[in-house]
XYZ file of C-alpha atoms in Angstrom:
472
model
C 16.180 6.786 -3.497
C 19.105 4.716 -2.224
C 20.533 7.767 -0.476
C 17.593 7.811 1.924
C 17.497 5.627 5.072
C 15.827 2.237 4.852
C 12.812 3.491 6.814
C 12.078 6.209 4.236
C 12.516 3.771 1.347
C 9.986 1.467 2.987
C 7.505 4.324 3.432
C 7.826 5.153 -0.262
C 7.060 1.559 -1.202
C 4.290 1.659 1.410
C 2.670 4.571 -0.422
C 2.811 2.690 -3.709
C 1.074 -0.248 -2.026
C -1.458 1.937 -0.212
C -2.587 3.651 -3.405
C -2.564 0.432 -5.403
C -4.699 -1.348 -2.790
C -7.037 1.595 -2.345
C -7.672 2.229 -6.024
C -8.122 -1.376 -7.040
C -11.093 -1.540 -4.663
C -12.735 1.790 -3.802
C -13.613 3.022 -7.337
C -15.647 -0.162 -7.873
C -17.272 -0.380 -4.451
C -20.430 1.542 -5.372
C -21.067 -0.699 -8.374
C -20.633 -3.798 -6.194
C -23.054 -2.508 -3.563
C -25.688 -1.435 -6.061
C -25.503 -4.116 -8.744
C -24.058 -7.189 -7.037
C -25.790 -6.769 -3.666
C -28.895 -4.958 -4.945
C -28.750 -2.098 -2.448
C -30.683 1.087 -3.050
C -28.885 4.287 -3.988
C -29.642 5.697 -0.531
C -28.027 2.735 1.260
C -25.028 2.845 -1.070
C -24.648 6.536 -0.253
C -24.748 5.791 3.472
C -22.031 3.124 3.244
C -19.779 5.338 1.143
C -20.471 8.406 3.270
C -19.623 6.590 6.503
C -16.239 5.580 5.085
C -15.471 9.120 4.037
C -16.706 10.703 7.271
C -14.800 8.284 9.492
C -11.607 9.262 7.669
C -11.969 12.985 7.061
C -13.334 13.684 10.518
C -10.553 11.844 12.368
C -7.370 13.085 10.701
C -6.656 15.334 13.672
C -6.924 12.367 16.052
C -4.555 10.368 13.854
C -2.047 13.214 13.862
C -2.192 13.582 17.634
C -1.782 9.839 18.061
C 1.374 9.962 15.929
C 2.787 12.750 18.086
C 2.007 11.093 21.406
C 2.369 7.383 20.686
C 4.976 7.494 17.929
C 4.331 7.519 14.191
C 5.574 3.946 13.714
C 2.878 2.309 15.827
C 0.132 4.452 14.322
C 1.237 3.581 10.760
C 1.226 -0.138 11.568
C -2.173 0.104 13.282
C -3.620 1.967 10.298
C -2.452 -0.630 7.799
C -3.751 -3.449 10.017
C -7.173 -1.802 10.300
C -7.307 -1.286 6.527
C -6.537 -5.013 6.100
C -9.506 -5.930 8.289
C -11.796 -3.360 6.682
C -11.110 -4.447 3.118
C -11.388 -8.092 4.172
C -14.883 -7.378 5.504
C -15.861 -5.829 2.172
C -14.928 -9.144 0.574
C -16.648 -11.404 3.080
C -19.721 -9.470 4.206
C -23.039 -8.897 2.450
C -25.096 -7.488 5.328
C -25.432 -3.773 5.997
C -23.946 -4.003 9.509
C -20.796 -5.736 8.234
C -20.414 -3.280 5.365
C -20.800 -0.308 7.713
C -18.153 -1.809 10.000
C -15.872 -2.245 6.980
C -16.438 1.393 6.015
C -15.643 2.664 9.512
C -12.487 0.558 9.841
C -11.128 1.419 6.400
C -11.840 5.117 6.944
C -10.293 5.132 10.431
C -7.229 3.413 8.977
C -6.681 6.273 6.549
C -7.155 8.824 9.328
C -4.387 7.092 11.281
C -1.686 6.466 8.710
C -2.130 9.538 6.483
C -0.745 12.100 8.963
C 1.511 9.538 10.676
C 3.350 8.598 7.464
C 3.969 12.232 6.619
C 5.115 13.050 10.133
C 7.536 10.097 10.091
C 8.825 11.075 6.650
C 9.331 14.712 7.672
C 11.225 13.750 10.823
C 13.459 11.152 9.161
C 14.259 13.139 6.001
C 15.839 16.073 7.865
C 16.950 18.787 5.471
C 15.956 16.659 2.461
C 12.220 16.887 3.123
C 11.378 18.343 -0.298
C 13.144 15.529 -2.144
C 11.587 12.894 0.117
C 8.090 14.246 -0.487
C 8.800 14.533 -4.218
C 9.637 10.813 -4.307
C 6.577 10.189 -2.160
C 4.480 11.898 -4.832
C 6.051 9.725 -7.567
C 5.170 6.502 -5.750
C 1.670 7.752 -4.883
C 0.909 8.735 -8.490
C 2.162 5.404 -9.789
C -0.045 3.515 -7.343
C -3.046 5.611 -8.356
C -2.528 4.419 -11.950
C -1.693 0.774 -11.218
C -4.583 0.307 -8.779
C -7.506 0.916 -11.158
C -5.842 -1.138 -13.911
C -5.343 -4.078 -11.542
C -8.857 -3.640 -10.160
C -10.386 -3.720 -13.638
C -8.589 -6.981 -14.375
C -9.594 -8.587 -11.072
C -13.234 -7.567 -11.549
C -13.330 -9.902 -14.520
C -13.126 -12.633 -11.886
C -15.127 -11.228 -8.969
C -15.297 -8.156 -6.720
C -14.420 -10.294 -3.716
C -11.148 -11.260 -5.378
C -10.362 -7.547 -5.732
C -11.195 -6.899 -2.081
C -9.135 -9.843 -0.829
C -6.205 -8.767 -3.014
C -6.393 -5.246 -1.568
C -6.571 -6.674 1.951
C -3.567 -8.876 1.180
C -1.535 -5.864 0.027
C -2.244 -4.064 3.297
C -1.435 -7.190 5.304
C 1.988 -7.366 3.639
C 2.552 -3.671 4.325
C 1.623 -4.186 7.983
C 4.162 -6.976 8.425
C 6.902 -5.154 6.493
C 6.559 -2.027 8.599
C 6.438 -3.952 11.855
C 9.717 -5.630 10.898
C 11.622 -2.789 9.237
C 10.448 0.571 10.637
C 12.642 1.483 13.612
C 10.920 2.576 16.796
C 11.820 5.990 18.133
C 11.550 7.458 21.582
C 8.614 9.782 22.056
C 9.134 12.630 24.489
C 6.440 13.007 27.159
C 3.772 15.476 26.054
C 3.921 18.852 27.761
C 0.238 19.635 27.152
C -3.025 17.756 26.969
C -4.411 16.705 23.588
C -6.879 19.588 23.722
C -4.026 21.914 24.612
C -2.118 20.768 21.531
C -5.181 21.306 19.375
C -5.675 24.790 20.793
C -2.045 25.588 20.017
C -2.337 24.454 16.405
C -5.737 26.066 15.874
C -4.370 29.249 17.429
C -1.613 29.406 14.799
C -3.452 31.748 12.486
C -0.584 31.910 10.027
C -0.822 28.152 9.536
C -4.606 28.293 9.218
C -4.299 31.042 6.613
C -1.818 28.905 4.684
C -4.079 25.843 4.896
C -7.016 27.874 3.593
C -4.871 29.270 0.782
C -4.150 25.686 -0.262
C -7.854 24.869 -0.697
C -7.492 25.522 -4.412
C -4.725 22.938 -4.745
C -6.875 20.138 -3.373
C -9.905 21.198 -5.385
C -7.896 21.243 -8.606
C -6.185 17.923 -7.849
C -9.608 16.357 -7.403
C -10.460 17.250 -10.991
C -7.982 14.619 -12.152
C -10.746 12.207 -11.128
C -13.830 14.237 -12.069
C -13.652 17.068 -14.586
C -10.639 16.078 -16.720
C -11.699 12.435 -17.315
C -15.215 13.647 -18.111
C -13.793 16.245 -20.497
C -11.615 13.623 -22.203
C -14.599 11.289 -22.692
C -16.829 14.054 -24.044
C -14.165 15.438 -26.367
C -13.316 12.081 -27.939
C -16.534 10.100 -27.528
C -14.406 7.254 -26.081
C -14.677 6.091 -22.471
C -11.089 4.879 -22.502
C -9.825 8.429 -23.028
C -10.089 8.989 -19.267
C -7.251 6.514 -18.786
C -4.982 8.649 -20.970
C -5.251 11.444 -18.386
C -3.754 9.191 -15.702
C -1.201 7.680 -18.063
C 0.235 11.018 -19.164
C 0.388 12.184 -15.541
C 2.182 9.072 -14.336
C 4.739 9.161 -17.138
C 5.411 12.864 -16.566
C 5.696 12.304 -12.822
C 8.186 9.479 -13.196
C 10.287 11.454 -15.667
C 10.192 14.961 -14.189
C 9.253 15.102 -10.498
C 12.730 14.697 -8.994
C 14.347 16.868 -11.655
C 11.884 19.685 -10.977
C 12.218 19.545 -7.192
C 16.031 19.414 -7.242
C 16.209 22.281 -9.737
C 13.872 24.559 -7.773
C 14.819 23.901 -4.155
C 18.024 25.933 -4.433
C 16.476 28.771 -6.417
C 14.569 31.386 -4.495
C 11.993 31.215 -1.759
C 9.763 28.159 -1.448
C 6.654 30.380 -1.489
C 7.550 31.535 -4.992
C 7.421 27.969 -6.297
C 4.295 27.030 -4.368
C 2.521 30.069 -5.817
C 3.882 29.362 -9.309
C 2.788 25.721 -9.077
C -0.726 26.725 -8.053
C -0.935 29.183 -10.924
C 0.283 26.517 -13.353
C -2.360 24.113 -12.046
C -5.015 26.738 -12.705
C -3.743 27.370 -16.237
C -4.123 23.651 -16.893
C -7.879 24.223 -17.164
C -7.549 26.734 -20.020
C -6.726 24.393 -22.984
C -9.756 22.098 -22.397
C -12.059 25.119 -22.774
C -11.267 24.992 -26.493
C -13.148 21.715 -26.922
C -15.744 22.075 -24.162
C -19.245 21.719 -25.557
C -18.252 20.578 -29.051
C -20.056 17.260 -28.685
C -18.917 13.867 -29.934
C -16.439 13.982 -32.850
C -17.796 13.113 -36.260
C -14.562 12.858 -38.210
C -13.330 9.484 -37.007
C -10.164 8.632 -35.114
C -8.180 11.614 -36.357
C -10.801 14.084 -35.200
C -11.051 12.389 -31.816
C -7.273 12.466 -31.346
C -7.172 16.163 -32.270
C -9.878 16.974 -29.746
C -8.100 14.984 -27.069
C -4.945 17.092 -27.330
C -6.237 20.184 -25.438
C -7.565 18.030 -22.592
C -4.324 16.050 -22.334
C -2.300 19.280 -22.523
C -4.378 20.634 -19.658
C -3.850 17.456 -17.648
C -0.090 17.705 -18.214
C -0.037 21.322 -17.021
C -2.036 20.337 -13.941
C 0.356 17.500 -13.113
C 3.346 19.810 -13.661
C 1.836 22.335 -11.262
C 1.407 19.628 -8.639
C 5.018 18.534 -9.161
C 6.220 22.099 -8.629
C 4.130 22.943 -5.567
C 3.350 19.812 -3.588
C 6.806 18.765 -2.303
C 7.415 22.277 -0.963
C 3.958 22.414 0.643
C 4.654 19.164 2.478
C 8.118 20.398 3.453
C 6.682 23.610 4.856
C 3.926 22.214 7.077
C 6.159 20.927 9.928
C 7.997 24.280 10.026
C 4.930 26.131 11.305
C 5.269 24.854 14.882
C 7.053 22.610 17.325
C 8.534 19.374 16.045
C 6.559 17.525 18.729
C 3.325 18.547 16.948
C 4.282 17.575 13.396
C 1.574 14.912 13.181
C -1.062 17.267 14.562
C -0.201 19.901 11.971
C -0.467 17.361 9.159
C -3.729 16.076 10.643
C -5.342 19.516 10.693
C -4.030 20.242 7.211
C -5.789 17.148 5.891
C -8.996 17.975 7.734
C -9.004 21.255 5.819
C -8.171 19.409 2.577
C -11.083 17.014 3.085
C -13.513 19.877 3.591
C -12.003 21.623 0.561
C -12.413 18.511 -1.561
C -16.088 18.244 -0.666
C -16.899 21.930 -1.156
C -14.769 22.279 -4.287
C -16.306 19.249 -5.962
C -19.752 20.586 -5.107
C -18.950 23.877 -6.852
C -17.433 22.147 -9.887
C -20.339 19.691 -10.084
C -22.812 22.569 -9.967
C -20.858 24.361 -12.707
C -20.875 21.207 -14.856
C -24.662 20.912 -14.544
C -25.248 24.618 -15.068
C -22.930 24.660 -18.063
C -24.740 21.720 -19.671
C -28.139 23.395 -19.251
C -27.071 26.869 -20.389
C -24.632 25.799 -23.111
C -21.742 27.342 -21.197
C -19.688 24.166 -20.927
C -16.588 26.278 -20.272
C -17.992 27.272 -16.848
C -16.490 24.467 -14.683
C -13.097 24.946 -16.337
C -13.268 28.665 -15.612
C -14.147 27.927 -11.978
C -11.048 25.758 -11.614
C -8.895 28.428 -13.235
C -10.249 30.829 -10.626
C -9.423 28.402 -7.793
C -5.827 28.221 -8.989
C -5.319 31.955 -9.376
C -6.904 32.772 -6.010
C -4.804 30.162 -4.187
C -1.623 31.380 -5.895
C -2.448 34.946 -4.897
C -3.159 33.843 -1.306
C 0.232 32.182 -0.897
C 1.919 35.181 -2.513
C 0.130 37.495 -0.079
C 1.292 35.480 2.928
C 4.831 35.551 1.578
C 4.770 39.307 1.104
C 3.590 39.684 4.703
C 6.622 37.620 5.743
C 4.265 35.125 7.350
C 5.761 31.847 6.093
C 8.707 29.987 7.643
C 12.032 30.938 6.136
C 13.471 27.432 5.964
C 12.195 23.934 6.570
C 12.630 23.279 10.252
C 12.352 26.935 11.301
C 9.172 27.548 13.255
C 7.222 30.676 12.433
C 8.129 33.520 14.768
C 5.171 35.199 16.421
C 6.005 38.516 14.797
C 6.540 37.087 11.310
C 3.356 38.757 10.056
C 2.566 42.383 10.859
C 0.202 42.819 13.773
C -2.506 44.332 11.621
C -2.515 41.264 9.369
C -2.329 38.440 11.886
C -2.650 38.973 15.653
C 0.547 38.677 17.646
C -0.797 35.629 19.425
C -1.257 33.724 16.167
C 1.412 31.323 17.352
C 1.350 30.601 21.088
C 4.416 31.844 22.919
C 5.217 28.377 24.197
C 5.059 26.913 20.697
C 8.090 28.727 19.333
C 11.233 29.433 21.361
C 12.356 33.038 21.366
C 15.459 32.081 19.465
C 13.688 29.866 16.886
C 14.812 32.235 14.120
C 17.964 34.270 14.651
C 17.463 38.011 14.558
C 19.662 38.348 11.512
C 17.806 35.655 9.599
C 15.076 36.775 7.230
C 11.877 34.842 8.014
C 10.293 35.549 4.671
C 11.376 32.564 2.628
C 8.977 29.746 2.055
C 9.311 26.201 0.943
C 5.084 20.265 -1.630
C 1.550 14.330 -1.503
C -0.314 10.142 -0.169
C -1.021 11.498 -2.020
C -0.068 11.955 -2.211
C -2.036 10.226 -3.836
C -0.342 12.291 -3.927
C -0.587 13.129 -2.343
C -3.432 13.419 -3.089
C -5.227 15.571 -2.028
C -4.854 13.479 1.035
C -4.924 10.583 -0.346
C -6.511 8.551 0.423
C -8.709 11.413 1.037
C -11.047 10.260 -1.669
C -14.713 9.720 -0.915
C -15.504 6.099 -1.610
C -17.453 6.727 -4.753
C -17.658 5.006 -8.109
C -14.973 7.405 -9.296
C -12.513 8.686 -6.683
C -12.300 12.406 -6.137
C -8.717 12.756 -5.019
C -5.556 10.795 -4.840
C -4.841 8.477 -1.981
C -2.706 10.458 0.496
C -1.043 7.999 2.638
């Protein structure tokens, strides 16, 4: 970590704080609205939905703002808005105040999620994969610390939790205003809509983003299917915490080792595809105990039943560690450096939609499995998501459609004309000499997550249990 510039080190600490602040508040917000304030389920759903919509729907705007105004200012503005939003959750009881808090906290995430990643990608240079690997370590740690701290603070009062979260973001705002260096932003050559048309016209990038839908859907199951499976297998509510604990320990111990070992071995696409496949295989061991019911043999039986679920969680985390740094490294290489934030913004719009649709499918499979005694069904669905996504990335790699190296934009003829139209990347987006003629474009290089990250981010809907890691 010390080998990175001070600005990158601050952004890593920023991600730890962002996820800690987010997860000590958001998972408990629904309970506060329903039980403490006595709101109906419909009103609670509106408040939570507004927060999610104001974030997921505005990622593209946040990315464009980072490109045009500079990532530093957008990051600081996002943290400041999150401070105000979480403060309103602590101080307001009326619906209007709570809706304002939801909008502000969601808009904050839409601003700093793509901006942080754009800043990190630009400052890390050729060490993007390692920077995003460290980013994932800090995000995962925050996603564990946050709920633990939130549970402790709830013993006092929800408002104490909200004010603590607001205080964390206030400190982050000041730290970034003082430490993050400002950089000159070149005047934009196109309008905002022109930039969006350029990115949306990059069909290779859109195909890659769609291929990554499985990654976000599977990551979300760290907060839905795997904790539920751990509780059902052991009959102990606290078993869900073991899923996060094993992931955090593995991440701290292995993430940097894995990324450094793989980045010099073969094409990035190979490791992204392998990571996605490994994530999918993580849903196979829990099938062994799905539908067995509560254990009847005491602590030993419960521990034995927990092993397949924890083994699956470990495989899922390992898959994320393999794939995610290279995914994050690859995104800026699809187009012009001046549009890095916009590319990250669109990528997270797709991830938000994927999270919603994927969780809907998994939730349906959980209900259907419970009614038809096919409790393996949601696990099989997630296995399918992983294998399809891995195959999609492999297909793009075989078509020579992915950037060869981080920093190399995708040439317009990287994919055969019958697979992706020749105008998939606008002519003005990639200089004719972006990739030398004697350089093979077929190599491929993953986060807030993330939270990881993560999926996202904080790309989690503000529900009683988050659905993906905080991503900024």
